[in-house]
Coordinates of C-alpha atoms in Angstrom, one line a residue:
M1 CA -27.4 -13.8 -144.0
Y2 CA -28.9 -17.2 -141.8
V3 CA -32.0 -17.6 -139.7
I4 CA -31.7 -20.3 -137.1
G5 CA -34.2 -21.4 -135.3
T6 CA -35.0 -22.7 -131.7
A7 CA -37.4 -25.3 -130.8
G8 CA -38.1 -27.7 -127.8
H9 CA -39.5 -28.4 -124.9
V10 CA -41.0 -25.7 -122.4
D11 CA -38.3 -25.1 -119.8
H12 CA -35.3 -26.8 -121.3
G13 CA -33.3 -23.8 -122.2
K14 CA -34.0 -22.5 -125.5
S15 CA -34.4 -18.3 -124.4
T16 CA -31.2 -19.1 -122.2
L17 CA -29.2 -20.3 -124.0
V18 CA -30.3 -17.8 -127.1
K19 CA -29.2 -15.0 -124.4
A20 CA -26.1 -16.8 -123.6
L21 CA -24.7 -17.2 -127.7
T22 CA -25.9 -13.5 -128.4
G23 CA -26.2 -11.7 -125.1
I24 CA -29.9 -10.4 -126.5
D25 CA -33.3 -11.5 -124.3
P26 CA -35.1 -12.3 -126.5
D27 CA -37.6 -12.5 -123.8
R28 CA -39.5 -9.1 -125.0
L29 CA -42.9 -9.4 -122.7
Q30 CA -43.2 -8.1 -119.4
E31 CA -44.8 -10.9 -118.7
E32 CA -42.7 -13.5 -120.8
K33 CA -39.9 -12.2 -117.7
A34 CA -42.4 -12.2 -114.6
R35 CA -43.7 -15.9 -115.4
E36 CA -39.6 -17.0 -117.1
M37 CA -41.3 -18.5 -119.2
T38 CA -41.5 -18.0 -123.1
I39 CA -45.0 -16.7 -124.6
D40 CA -44.5 -15.8 -127.7
L41 CA -41.9 -15.3 -130.8
G42 CA -38.3 -13.2 -129.9
F43 CA -35.6 -12.5 -132.1
A44 CA -31.9 -11.8 -131.5
W45 CA -28.6 -12.1 -133.4
L46 CA -25.0 -12.6 -133.7
T47 CA -21.8 -13.0 -135.9
L48 CA -20.8 -16.7 -136.2
P49 CA -16.7 -16.4 -136.0
S50 CA -16.5 -16.8 -140.0
G51 CA -18.4 -13.8 -139.9
R52 CA -21.4 -14.4 -141.1
E53 CA -24.7 -12.4 -139.6
V54 CA -26.9 -15.1 -138.4
S55 CA -30.5 -13.6 -137.3
V56 CA -31.9 -16.2 -134.3
V57 CA -35.5 -16.3 -133.8
D58 CA -36.5 -18.1 -130.0
V59 CA -40.0 -19.5 -130.0
P60 CA -42.0 -21.4 -127.0
G61 CA -41.9 -24.9 -126.7
H62 CA -45.2 -24.5 -124.3
E63 CA -47.8 -26.8 -125.3
R64 CA -50.4 -24.2 -125.1
F65 CA -48.0 -21.3 -127.5
I66 CA -47.5 -24.0 -130.5
K67 CA -49.2 -21.9 -132.8
N68 CA -46.7 -18.5 -131.9
M69 CA -44.0 -21.3 -132.6
L70 CA -44.8 -22.2 -135.6
A71 CA -45.2 -19.1 -136.5
G72 CA -41.9 -18.2 -136.4
A73 CA -41.2 -21.7 -137.7
G74 CA -41.0 -21.2 -141.5
G75 CA -38.1 -19.3 -143.4
L76 CA -36.0 -21.2 -141.1
D77 CA -32.4 -21.8 -142.8
A78 CA -31.7 -24.3 -139.8
A79 CA -32.8 -25.2 -136.6
L80 CA -31.4 -25.5 -133.3
L81 CA -33.3 -28.9 -131.5
V82 CA -33.3 -28.2 -127.4
I83 CA -33.2 -30.8 -125.0
A84 CA -32.0 -30.5 -121.2
A85 CA -30.0 -32.9 -120.5
D86 CA -31.0 -33.6 -117.0
E87 CA -34.9 -34.1 -118.6
G88 CA -33.6 -36.0 -122.2
P89 CA -36.8 -35.7 -125.1
M90 CA -40.4 -34.4 -123.7
P91 CA -43.6 -34.1 -125.3
Q92 CA -43.1 -31.2 -127.0
T93 CA -39.2 -32.5 -128.3
E94 CA -41.7 -34.5 -130.3
E95 CA -43.7 -32.1 -131.5
H96 CA -41.7 -29.6 -132.4
L97 CA -39.3 -32.1 -134.1
A98 CA -42.4 -33.6 -136.1
I99 CA -43.1 -29.8 -137.0
L100 CA -39.1 -29.1 -137.8
H101 CA -39.8 -32.4 -140.3
L102 CA -42.7 -31.8 -142.1
L103 CA -41.6 -27.9 -142.7
G104 CA -38.2 -29.6 -144.3
V105 CA -36.1 -28.0 -142.3
S106 CA -32.8 -30.5 -143.0
R107 CA -29.9 -28.6 -141.0
G108 CA -29.5 -28.3 -137.4
I109 CA -28.0 -28.8 -134.5
A110 CA -29.5 -31.2 -131.2
V111 CA -28.3 -29.1 -128.1
L112 CA -28.4 -30.6 -125.5
T113 CA -28.3 -27.8 -122.2
K114 CA -27.5 -27.7 -118.7
R115 CA -24.7 -29.5 -119.3
D116 CA -23.1 -28.9 -115.8
T117 CA -26.0 -30.2 -114.2
V118 CA -25.1 -34.3 -115.3
D119 CA -22.6 -36.5 -115.2
D120 CA -20.8 -38.1 -118.6
E121 CA -22.7 -41.3 -118.4
W122 CA -26.1 -40.4 -117.9
L123 CA -24.8 -37.4 -120.8
A124 CA -23.9 -40.7 -122.8
L125 CA -27.5 -42.1 -122.1
V126 CA -29.1 -38.8 -123.2
E127 CA -26.9 -38.5 -126.1
E128 CA -27.6 -41.9 -127.5
E129 CA -31.6 -40.9 -127.1
V130 CA -31.6 -38.3 -128.6
R131 CA -29.8 -39.8 -131.7
E132 CA -32.3 -42.6 -132.0
R133 CA -35.1 -39.6 -131.7
L134 CA -33.6 -38.6 -134.7
K135 CA -33.9 -41.3 -136.9
G136 CA -36.2 -41.0 -139.7
T137 CA -36.5 -37.6 -139.7
T138 CA -34.8 -34.3 -141.4
L139 CA -32.5 -33.9 -139.0
E140 CA -31.2 -38.0 -138.9
G141 CA -27.7 -37.6 -138.4
A142 CA -27.3 -33.9 -137.3
P143 CA -24.5 -32.5 -134.6
I144 CA -25.2 -33.5 -130.6
L145 CA -23.4 -30.8 -129.2
A146 CA -23.7 -30.4 -125.0
V147 CA -23.6 -26.8 -123.6
S148 CA -23.8 -25.3 -120.2
A149 CA -25.5 -21.5 -120.7
R150 CA -24.5 -20.8 -117.4
T151 CA -20.9 -21.9 -117.1
G152 CA -20.5 -21.1 -120.9
Q153 CA -19.3 -24.5 -121.7
G154 CA -19.7 -26.5 -125.0
L155 CA -20.4 -21.9 -126.4
E156 CA -18.0 -21.7 -128.3
E157 CA -18.3 -25.3 -130.4
L158 CA -21.9 -24.6 -131.2
K159 CA -20.7 -21.4 -133.0
L160 CA -18.1 -23.4 -134.8
A161 CA -20.9 -25.8 -135.1
M162 CA -23.6 -23.7 -136.7
D163 CA -20.5 -21.7 -138.9
R164 CA -19.8 -25.0 -140.6
L165 CA -23.9 -25.9 -140.9
L166 CA -24.7 -22.2 -142.8
E167 CA -21.6 -23.6 -145.0
Q168 CA -23.1 -25.9 -146.5
T169 CA -26.6 -24.1 -146.3
E170 CA -27.1 -22.4 -150.3
P171 CA -28.1 -19.1 -150.0
R172 CA -32.1 -17.8 -150.3
A173 CA -32.7 -17.3 -154.2
D174 CA -34.4 -14.3 -155.8
K175 CA -36.8 -14.9 -157.6
G176 CA -37.9 -11.3 -158.4
R177 CA -40.8 -11.8 -156.2
P178 CA -40.7 -10.6 -152.5
R179 CA -42.7 -12.1 -149.5
L180 CA -42.4 -11.0 -145.8
P181 CA -44.9 -13.3 -144.1
V182 CA -45.7 -11.1 -140.7
D183 CA -45.3 -12.5 -137.6
R184 CA -45.3 -8.9 -135.1
V185 CA -46.5 -5.7 -136.2
F186 CA -46.1 -2.4 -134.0
T187 CA -45.9 1.1 -134.0
I188 CA -42.8 3.7 -133.0
A189 CA -43.3 6.9 -131.8
G190 CA -42.6 9.2 -135.1
F191 CA -42.4 6.8 -137.4
G192 CA -45.6 4.9 -137.5
T193 CA -46.4 1.2 -138.4
V194 CA -44.1 -0.9 -138.7
V195 CA -43.8 -4.9 -139.1
T196 CA -40.9 -7.4 -138.9
G197 CA -40.7 -11.0 -140.5
T198 CA -38.4 -13.6 -142.4
L199 CA -38.1 -11.9 -146.6
T200 CA -38.2 -14.7 -148.8
D201 CA -38.1 -14.6 -153.0
G202 CA -37.3 -11.3 -153.8
R203 CA -35.6 -8.2 -152.6
F204 CA -36.9 -5.2 -150.9
K205 CA -35.8 -1.2 -151.0
V206 CA -37.0 2.4 -149.7
G207 CA -39.6 4.1 -151.3
Q208 CA -40.9 0.1 -153.1
E209 CA -44.2 0.3 -153.6
V210 CA -45.9 -3.2 -151.8
E211 CA -49.0 -4.3 -151.3
I212 CA -50.6 -6.4 -147.8
V213 CA -52.0 -9.4 -149.1
P214 CA -54.8 -10.7 -148.0
G215 CA -56.4 -7.8 -148.1
G216 CA -55.2 -5.6 -150.8
L217 CA -54.4 -2.3 -148.7
R218 CA -52.0 -1.0 -150.5
S219 CA -48.1 1.0 -149.0
R220 CA -45.1 2.5 -149.5
I221 CA -41.6 1.4 -148.3
R222 CA -40.3 4.8 -145.4
G223 CA -37.4 2.6 -144.3
L224 CA -36.1 -1.1 -143.6
Q225 CA -33.8 -2.0 -140.5
S226 CA -32.3 -5.2 -140.2
H227 CA -30.7 -6.4 -136.5
K228 CA -31.8 -2.8 -135.8
H229 CA -29.2 -0.6 -138.6
K230 CA -30.8 1.1 -141.3
V231 CA -30.5 -0.3 -145.0
D232 CA -31.8 1.3 -148.3
S233 CA -32.5 -2.1 -149.5
I234 CA -32.3 -5.8 -148.5
G235 CA -32.3 -9.5 -150.0
P236 CA -33.7 -12.8 -149.4
G237 CA -33.1 -15.2 -146.0
N238 CA -32.3 -12.0 -143.8
R239 CA -35.1 -10.8 -141.1
V240 CA -35.7 -7.5 -141.6
A241 CA -38.3 -4.3 -140.1
V242 CA -40.5 -2.9 -142.3
N243 CA -41.8 0.7 -141.9
L244 CA -44.8 1.0 -143.4
V245 CA -46.4 4.3 -144.6
G246 CA -50.0 5.1 -145.3
V247 CA -51.3 2.3 -143.2
E248 CA -52.9 1.6 -139.2
V249 CA -51.8 -0.2 -136.6
D250 CA -55.3 -1.9 -136.1
E251 CA -55.5 -2.6 -140.1
L252 CA -52.3 -5.5 -139.9
A253 CA -52.2 -8.7 -138.2
R254 CA -49.9 -11.6 -137.9
G255 CA -50.3 -14.1 -140.6
M256 CA -50.9 -11.1 -143.3
V257 CA -47.2 -10.8 -146.0
V258 CA -45.3 -7.9 -148.1
A259 CA -45.5 -8.2 -151.1
L260 CA -45.2 -6.5 -154.6
P261 CA -48.2 -4.8 -156.0
G262 CA -50.0 -8.1 -158.4
T263 CA -47.5 -10.5 -157.5
L264 CA -49.3 -12.9 -154.6
E265 CA -53.3 -13.1 -155.1
P266 CA -54.7 -14.4 -151.3
T267 CA -57.0 -18.2 -151.7
T268 CA -59.5 -20.0 -150.1
R269 CA -58.3 -23.4 -151.1
V270 CA -55.8 -24.8 -151.6
D271 CA -54.1 -28.5 -153.3
V272 CA -51.4 -29.9 -151.1
R273 CA -49.4 -33.2 -150.7
L274 CA -50.2 -34.3 -147.2
D275 CA -47.9 -36.5 -144.7
L276 CA -50.0 -37.5 -142.4
L277 CA -47.5 -38.5 -139.0
V278 CA -46.5 -42.0 -138.4
D279 CA -47.6 -41.7 -134.6
S280 CA -50.8 -39.1 -135.4
P281 CA -53.5 -40.6 -133.1
V282 CA -56.8 -39.9 -135.8
T283 CA -56.5 -41.1 -139.0
L284 CA -58.3 -38.8 -141.8
E285 CA -61.8 -38.8 -143.2
Q286 CA -63.2 -37.0 -145.6
N287 CA -64.4 -32.9 -144.8
S288 CA -62.3 -33.7 -141.4
S289 CA -61.9 -30.5 -139.9
L290 CA -58.1 -29.0 -139.3
D291 CA -56.1 -25.8 -138.2
F292 CA -54.1 -24.6 -141.6
F293 CA -50.6 -23.0 -141.1
T294 CA -48.6 -21.3 -143.0
G295 CA -46.1 -18.3 -143.3
A296 CA -46.9 -17.1 -139.8
S297 CA -51.0 -17.5 -140.9
E298 CA -53.6 -19.9 -140.1
T299 CA -56.6 -20.4 -140.3
P300 CA -59.5 -23.4 -139.8
A301 CA -59.5 -26.0 -143.1
Q302 CA -61.1 -29.3 -144.2
A303 CA -60.3 -31.6 -146.2
T304 CA -61.1 -33.0 -149.2
L305 CA -59.1 -36.5 -149.9
L306 CA -58.8 -36.7 -153.8
D307 CA -56.7 -40.1 -154.4
V308 CA -57.8 -42.2 -151.3
D309 CA -61.0 -42.6 -149.1
R310 CA -59.0 -42.1 -146.0
L311 CA -55.5 -41.4 -145.0
E312 CA -53.6 -44.0 -142.2
P313 CA -51.5 -42.3 -140.1
G314 CA -47.8 -42.3 -141.9
Q315 CA -49.2 -42.3 -145.1
S316 CA -48.9 -39.4 -148.1
G317 CA -51.9 -38.4 -150.0
L318 CA -53.4 -36.1 -152.6
V319 CA -56.7 -33.0 -150.6
Q320 CA -57.7 -30.6 -151.5
L321 CA -57.8 -28.1 -148.2
R322 CA -60.9 -25.6 -148.2
L323 CA -59.9 -22.4 -146.3
R324 CA -62.2 -20.8 -143.6
E325 CA -60.1 -17.4 -144.1
P326 CA -58.1 -16.1 -147.2
V327 CA -54.5 -17.0 -146.8
A328 CA -51.1 -15.5 -149.3
V329 CA -49.6 -18.5 -150.3
A330 CA -47.5 -19.9 -153.1
K331 CA -46.4 -22.9 -155.0
G332 CA -44.0 -25.1 -153.1
D333 CA -44.7 -23.5 -149.7
R334 CA -44.8 -25.6 -146.5
Y335 CA -47.5 -26.2 -144.2
I336 CA -48.2 -27.1 -141.2
V337 CA -52.0 -29.0 -140.2
R338 CA -53.5 -30.2 -135.8
R339 CA -56.5 -31.2 -135.1
P340 CA -58.3 -28.9 -133.4
S341 CA -59.4 -30.5 -130.3
P342 CA -57.9 -31.4 -128.6
S343 CA -55.0 -29.8 -130.5
L344 CA -51.9 -31.6 -131.3
T345 CA -49.8 -31.5 -134.6
I346 CA -51.0 -34.0 -137.4
G347 CA -49.5 -34.0 -140.3
G348 CA -48.3 -31.5 -143.1
G349 CA -46.4 -31.1 -146.4
E350 CA -46.4 -29.0 -149.6
V351 CA -48.8 -26.6 -151.5
I352 CA -48.7 -28.1 -155.5
D353 CA -51.1 -25.3 -156.0
P354 CA -52.2 -22.4 -154.6
H355 CA -55.6 -21.6 -156.8
P356 CA -57.0 -24.9 -157.8
R357 CA -60.5 -25.1 -159.0
R358 CA -62.8 -27.3 -156.9
H359 CA -62.2 -30.8 -157.7
K360 CA -64.1 -33.9 -158.2
R361 CA -62.4 -37.4 -155.7
F362 CA -61.1 -39.8 -158.0
S363 CA -60.1 -37.7 -160.4
E364 CA -57.9 -39.7 -163.6
E365 CA -57.4 -36.4 -165.2
T366 CA -57.0 -33.8 -161.8
L367 CA -54.7 -36.3 -160.3
Q368 CA -52.4 -36.9 -163.1
T369 CA -52.6 -32.6 -162.7
L370 CA -51.4 -33.0 -159.9
R371 CA -48.7 -35.0 -159.8
T372 CA -47.2 -33.1 -162.5
L373 CA -47.7 -30.0 -160.9
Q374 CA -45.8 -31.8 -157.7
Q375 CA -41.9 -31.6 -159.7
G376 CA -42.6 -27.9 -160.9
T377 CA -44.4 -25.0 -161.3
P378 CA -46.8 -24.9 -164.6
E379 CA -44.1 -22.0 -166.0
E380 CA -41.2 -23.8 -164.3
L381 CA -42.0 -26.8 -166.6
L382 CA -42.6 -25.1 -169.4
L383 CA -39.4 -23.4 -169.5
E384 CA -37.4 -26.1 -168.4
A385 CA -39.4 -28.5 -171.9
L386 CA -38.7 -24.8 -173.7
G387 CA -34.9 -25.4 -172.9
N388 CA -32.5 -23.1 -174.5
T389 CA -33.8 -23.4 -178.8
A390 CA -36.2 -22.1 -180.8
Q391 CA -39.6 -24.3 -180.6
E392 CA -43.5 -24.3 -181.6
V393 CA -46.3 -23.8 -178.8
K394 CA -47.7 -26.8 -179.4
V395 CA -44.3 -29.2 -178.8
V396 CA -43.8 -27.0 -175.8
M397 CA -46.3 -27.7 -174.5
E398 CA -46.5 -31.4 -175.0
K399 CA -42.9 -32.3 -173.8
S400 CA -43.6 -30.0 -170.9
G401 CA -46.5 -33.0 -169.6
V402 CA -49.2 -29.7 -168.2
P403 CA -52.5 -30.1 -168.8
A404 CA -53.6 -27.3 -171.6
G405 CA -56.1 -25.4 -170.1
V406 CA -52.7 -24.9 -167.3
A407 CA -49.9 -24.3 -169.7
V408 CA -52.0 -21.7 -172.0
E409 CA -52.7 -19.9 -168.5
A410 CA -48.6 -20.5 -167.4
L411 CA -47.4 -19.5 -171.0
A412 CA -49.3 -16.0 -171.0
K413 CA -47.5 -15.2 -167.8
L414 CA -44.1 -16.0 -168.6
L415 CA -45.1 -14.1 -172.2
D416 CA -46.4 -10.9 -169.9
S417 CA -43.5 -11.1 -167.6
G418 CA -40.6 -11.4 -171.0
Q419 CA -39.9 -14.8 -169.5
V420 CA -40.5 -16.2 -172.8
L421 CA -40.8 -14.5 -176.2
Q422 CA -43.5 -15.0 -179.1
L423 CA -40.4 -15.0 -182.3
S424 CA -43.6 -15.5 -185.4
P425 CA -47.2 -14.9 -184.8
Q426 CA -48.2 -16.7 -187.2
S427 CA -49.4 -20.4 -186.8
P428 CA -48.0 -22.3 -185.6
P429 CA -46.2 -19.6 -183.4
L430 CA -42.4 -20.0 -182.2
V431 CA -41.2 -19.0 -179.0
M432 CA -38.0 -19.4 -177.7
A433 CA -36.7 -18.4 -173.5
A434 CA -35.1 -15.0 -172.9
P435 CA -32.3 -16.2 -171.6
A436 CA -31.4 -18.0 -174.9
W437 CA -32.7 -15.4 -177.1
E438 CA -30.2 -13.2 -175.2
V439 CA -27.2 -15.8 -175.6
L440 CA -27.7 -16.3 -178.9
M441 CA -27.5 -12.5 -179.4
K442 CA -24.2 -11.9 -178.2
R443 CA -23.2 -15.0 -179.9
V444 CA -24.3 -13.5 -183.5
V445 CA -23.1 -10.0 -182.0
T446 CA -19.3 -12.0 -181.3
L447 CA -20.0 -13.6 -184.6
L448 CA -20.6 -10.3 -186.9
G449 CA -17.9 -8.1 -184.8
H450 CA -15.5 -10.7 -186.0
H451 CA -16.6 -10.4 -189.3
H452 CA -16.9 -6.3 -189.8
H453 CA -12.9 -6.8 -188.5
H454 CA -11.5 -8.8 -190.8
Q455 CA -14.0 -8.0 -193.6
P456 CA -14.1 -4.3 -192.9
L457 CA -14.7 -3.3 -196.5
R458 CA -18.1 -5.9 -196.6
R459 CA -21.4 -4.7 -195.8
G460 CA -22.2 -7.4 -193.2
M461 CA -22.6 -11.1 -192.8
S462 CA -24.6 -12.7 -195.4
K463 CA -27.4 -14.4 -194.3
E464 CA -26.9 -17.9 -195.3
E465 CA -22.9 -18.1 -194.2
L466 CA -24.8 -17.0 -190.3
R467 CA -27.0 -19.1 -190.7
S468 CA -24.7 -22.2 -191.2
R469 CA -22.3 -20.9 -188.7
L470 CA -25.7 -21.5 -186.2
A471 CA -26.8 -24.5 -187.6
R472 CA -26.1 -26.9 -184.4
E473 CA -28.1 -24.2 -182.6
V474 CA -31.2 -22.5 -184.7
T475 CA -33.4 -24.4 -187.1
V476 CA -34.0 -23.5 -190.5
K477 CA -37.2 -22.2 -190.0
A478 CA -36.8 -20.5 -186.7
F479 CA -33.6 -18.5 -187.7
P480 CA -35.2 -16.1 -189.6
H481 CA -37.3 -15.4 -186.9
I482 CA -34.7 -15.1 -184.2
M483 CA -33.0 -12.4 -186.4
G484 CA -36.1 -10.9 -187.0
L485 CA -36.6 -10.0 -183.3
G486 CA -32.7 -9.0 -182.8
V487 CA -33.4 -6.5 -185.6
S488 CA -36.1 -5.3 -184.3
R489 CA -34.8 -4.5 -181.0
G490 CA -31.8 -2.9 -183.2
V491 CA -29.5 -5.5 -181.7
I492 CA -28.1 -6.1 -185.4
A493 CA -29.5 -4.7 -188.5
E494 CA -29.9 -6.2 -191.9
D495 CA -30.2 -5.5 -195.9
A496 CA -31.5 -8.3 -198.7
T497 CA -28.5 -10.0 -198.2
T498 CA -26.2 -9.5 -195.2
Y499 CA -26.6 -8.8 -191.2
R500 CA -24.7 -6.5 -189.4
L501 CA -23.7 -4.8 -186.1
P502 CA -25.8 -1.7 -186.5
D503 CA -22.9 0.9 -186.1
F504 CA -20.6 -0.4 -189.2
E505 CA -20.4 1.0 -191.7
P506 CA -17.7 -0.4 -194.6
T507 CA -14.9 2.5 -194.3
F508 CA -12.2 2.7 -197.4
S509 CA -7.8 3.7 -196.4
P510 CA -7.3 6.7 -198.6
Q511 CA -5.5 4.4 -201.1
Q512 CA -8.8 2.3 -202.0
K513 CA -10.9 5.5 -201.4
K514 CA -7.8 7.1 -204.5
Q515 CA -8.8 3.7 -206.7
V516 CA -12.7 3.9 -206.3
A517 CA -12.3 7.7 -207.6
Q518 CA -10.6 6.5 -210.5
F519 CA -12.3 3.5 -210.9
M520 CA -15.3 5.5 -211.6
E521 CA -14.5 8.6 -213.7
L522 CA -13.4 5.5 -216.0
H523 CA -17.2 4.2 -215.6
Q524 CA -18.4 8.3 -216.8
A525 CA -16.4 8.2 -219.2
S526 CA -17.0 5.0 -220.6
P527 CA -20.5 3.6 -219.0
Y528 CA -21.9 1.3 -221.5
S529 CA -18.1 -0.3 -222.1
P530 CA -16.8 -0.4 -218.3
P531 CA -13.7 -1.0 -218.2
A532 CA -12.6 -4.5 -216.0
P533 CA -11.3 -3.3 -212.3
S534 CA -8.3 -5.5 -213.6
E535 CA -7.5 -2.5 -216.1
I536 CA -6.9 -0.3 -212.7
G537 CA -5.3 -2.7 -209.9
L538 CA -8.5 -2.7 -208.2
D539 CA -8.8 -4.6 -204.9
P540 CA -11.3 -7.5 -205.4
E541 CA -12.3 -7.1 -201.7
V542 CA -12.7 -3.2 -202.9
V543 CA -15.4 -4.0 -205.7
A544 CA -17.0 -6.5 -203.6
A545 CA -17.9 -3.3 -201.0
L546 CA -18.8 -1.2 -204.0
V547 CA -20.9 -4.3 -205.5
E548 CA -22.7 -4.7 -201.8
S549 CA -23.6 -1.2 -200.8
G550 CA -24.7 -1.5 -204.7
E551 CA -22.9 1.5 -206.6
L552 CA -21.7 -1.2 -208.9
V553 CA -24.1 -4.2 -210.5
K554 CA -22.1 -7.2 -211.9
L555 CA -22.6 -9.2 -214.3
D556 CA -19.9 -11.4 -213.9
E557 CA -15.7 -11.4 -212.7
G558 CA -14.9 -8.2 -215.0
L559 CA -18.3 -6.5 -216.1
L560 CA -20.1 -4.4 -214.1
Y561 CA -21.4 -1.6 -214.5
T562 CA -22.8 1.8 -212.2
R563 CA -26.1 1.6 -211.0
R564 CA -27.2 4.6 -212.9
A565 CA -25.0 3.4 -216.1
Y566 CA -26.9 0.1 -215.7
E567 CA -31.1 0.9 -214.8
Q568 CA -30.6 2.9 -217.9
M569 CA -29.2 0.2 -220.2
R570 CA -32.4 -1.9 -218.5
E571 CA -34.9 1.0 -219.1
R572 CA -34.0 1.6 -222.5
I573 CA -34.0 -1.7 -224.0
L574 CA -37.6 -2.6 -222.5
R575 CA -38.8 0.6 -224.0
T576 CA -36.9 -0.5 -227.1
I577 CA -38.8 -3.8 -226.7
D578 CA -42.0 -2.2 -225.9
E579 CA -42.0 0.1 -229.1
Q580 CA -40.4 -2.5 -231.4
G581 CA -41.6 -5.7 -230.8
E582 CA -38.3 -7.5 -229.6
I583 CA -34.6 -6.1 -229.7
N584 CA -31.4 -8.0 -230.6
V585 CA -27.6 -8.0 -230.3
A586 CA -27.2 -5.6 -232.6
I587 CA -30.4 -3.1 -232.4
M588 CA -28.6 -3.1 -228.6
R589 CA -25.2 -2.8 -229.6
D590 CA -25.9 0.4 -232.0
L591 CA -28.5 1.8 -229.1
F592 CA -25.3 2.6 -226.7
G593 CA -22.2 2.3 -228.5
T594 CA -21.1 -0.9 -228.0
T595 CA -19.9 -3.9 -228.9
R596 CA -20.8 -7.8 -228.8
K597 CA -18.1 -8.3 -225.9
Y598 CA -20.6 -6.0 -223.5
A599 CA -24.4 -6.4 -225.7
I600 CA -23.9 -10.2 -225.3
P601 CA -23.6 -10.5 -221.4
F602 CA -26.2 -7.8 -221.1
L603 CA -28.8 -9.7 -222.5
E604 CA -28.1 -12.9 -220.8
H605 CA -28.0 -11.3 -217.2
L606 CA -31.4 -10.1 -217.8
D607 CA -33.0 -13.5 -219.3
E608 CA -31.3 -14.6 -216.5
Q609 CA -33.3 -12.6 -213.9
K610 CA -36.4 -13.0 -216.1
V611 CA -37.1 -9.6 -217.4
T612 CA -36.0 -10.8 -221.0
R613 CA -36.8 -13.6 -222.3
R614 CA -34.7 -15.2 -225.7
V615 CA -37.2 -16.4 -229.0
G616 CA -34.0 -17.1 -231.4
D617 CA -32.3 -14.3 -232.4
V618 CA -34.5 -12.4 -230.2
R619 CA -35.6 -11.0 -227.1
V620 CA -38.6 -10.4 -225.5
R621 CA -40.6 -9.6 -222.5
W622 CA -40.7 -12.4 -220.3

């Protein structure tokens, strides 16, 4: 769903246009109907020809109610800039257009109302004037359509144009941290307190615990409605009414934000990029008093200019705003500032840091930090620097460009939320983005599954083979830590030399089981002079499986002992050395009733294993 807002001068027909488009009168107050003038926000909705659902926020056009207009201008996907064809652009047209520009509303339609009151020649002049006024704003090049709410002329064309506009509009992102800036609070008999707003950044569902910020009130969502239809859950970009449990109407106010507990902290200080309008009648001085508007909230503020002595009309600067009242705001939120008296919109921009420390002016370190943060949140910059590979924490921080103190806090948040995984506790620690690790584990599972399918008798894939298969994606240093996390989470299993899928076990065919039984019987009959596998035609793959499982110990291709026989021989040889000080081939041959064919390879094997050491013709302990 999308949200479209109206904007424009008083008496230019915004509410009349909304009613003509939707069949809903957005003027809900008796005073509005009596005065035939919109005073507060109004809401309606319609279904466009494509079937796309659209919410409409109607705003007042009179300059005395600009603060109400600002409460509804946040969270818009697009705007209808309404201009009466018989008058053309007027003062509030200009101010509303400036507000849309400062809020970053880049999709819109200029709607020339009262088409039935002007001739074609006059209409062409107004269209040209509007086109010129849009230049240099976010709505430059927007379509211009003439309509008559009274006769219906142009309304269907307008709906089609709205459809085309929204086809090019990306749906709101679900960031997993829903926020509902409250623009209306009321009560319904039998239900209790209800708040409305445009949901951003995440999804609400019935039964969810929520927090109202600022204020820290806790509540629970009893019910959700959108366009007067009950829903169990609703995503970002929707107008929504939320029925809250356990809070009273007089405890809430426009400008508060409904969020998940602990996800949004109020602030009385924000670092911003401030763009002063070209036609601002004032120059912004140090400690200038302003009115600060964001979401549906407003509060007085004072400005600390961080990088300039004063901000001239048309200039941009880095500013810290000290707020009289706490507000709930997040990085990247758009805002408006107005001169308090006489009240007038003079600028706006984007929040860079919603929870900054107090800064000294002209500090190069502070300015560099803010310029870095303009490119993204500290968390976003760290994730971007981390990419899809495991890296040392120090390297990631350096690549991100985020100041060390900020980076440490941001990384802690990413680790706590599970977005980043710590692979090794030792210094320097290795970290990896959780999605990248999960993708890599899927590849590992696929490789192991393929190996099990083609090598069903093998215990698993050798660690070295798997590492070489992943060499392009994983460094030698990171490999054991990445796999270790997979083992601890039960994604894969391991033994000393191999990795496997947790539920995999080698399985012999009936024929292979028969061969193994015959081979083991021969071993039991002559444990110290064992037969070679080739003597009974034992499949090499079966032999490899028995060696991997530990049932057989392999000295060379043709010489294998059962685990029991091997351990007995090893223990007895060492005991003999301890008793006699040494052992030779002849003594070993006599001990086990075997021949030099078996004795020599066994002793050489113990030498290789650094169990014994050859000195001349005898062996001693290593």
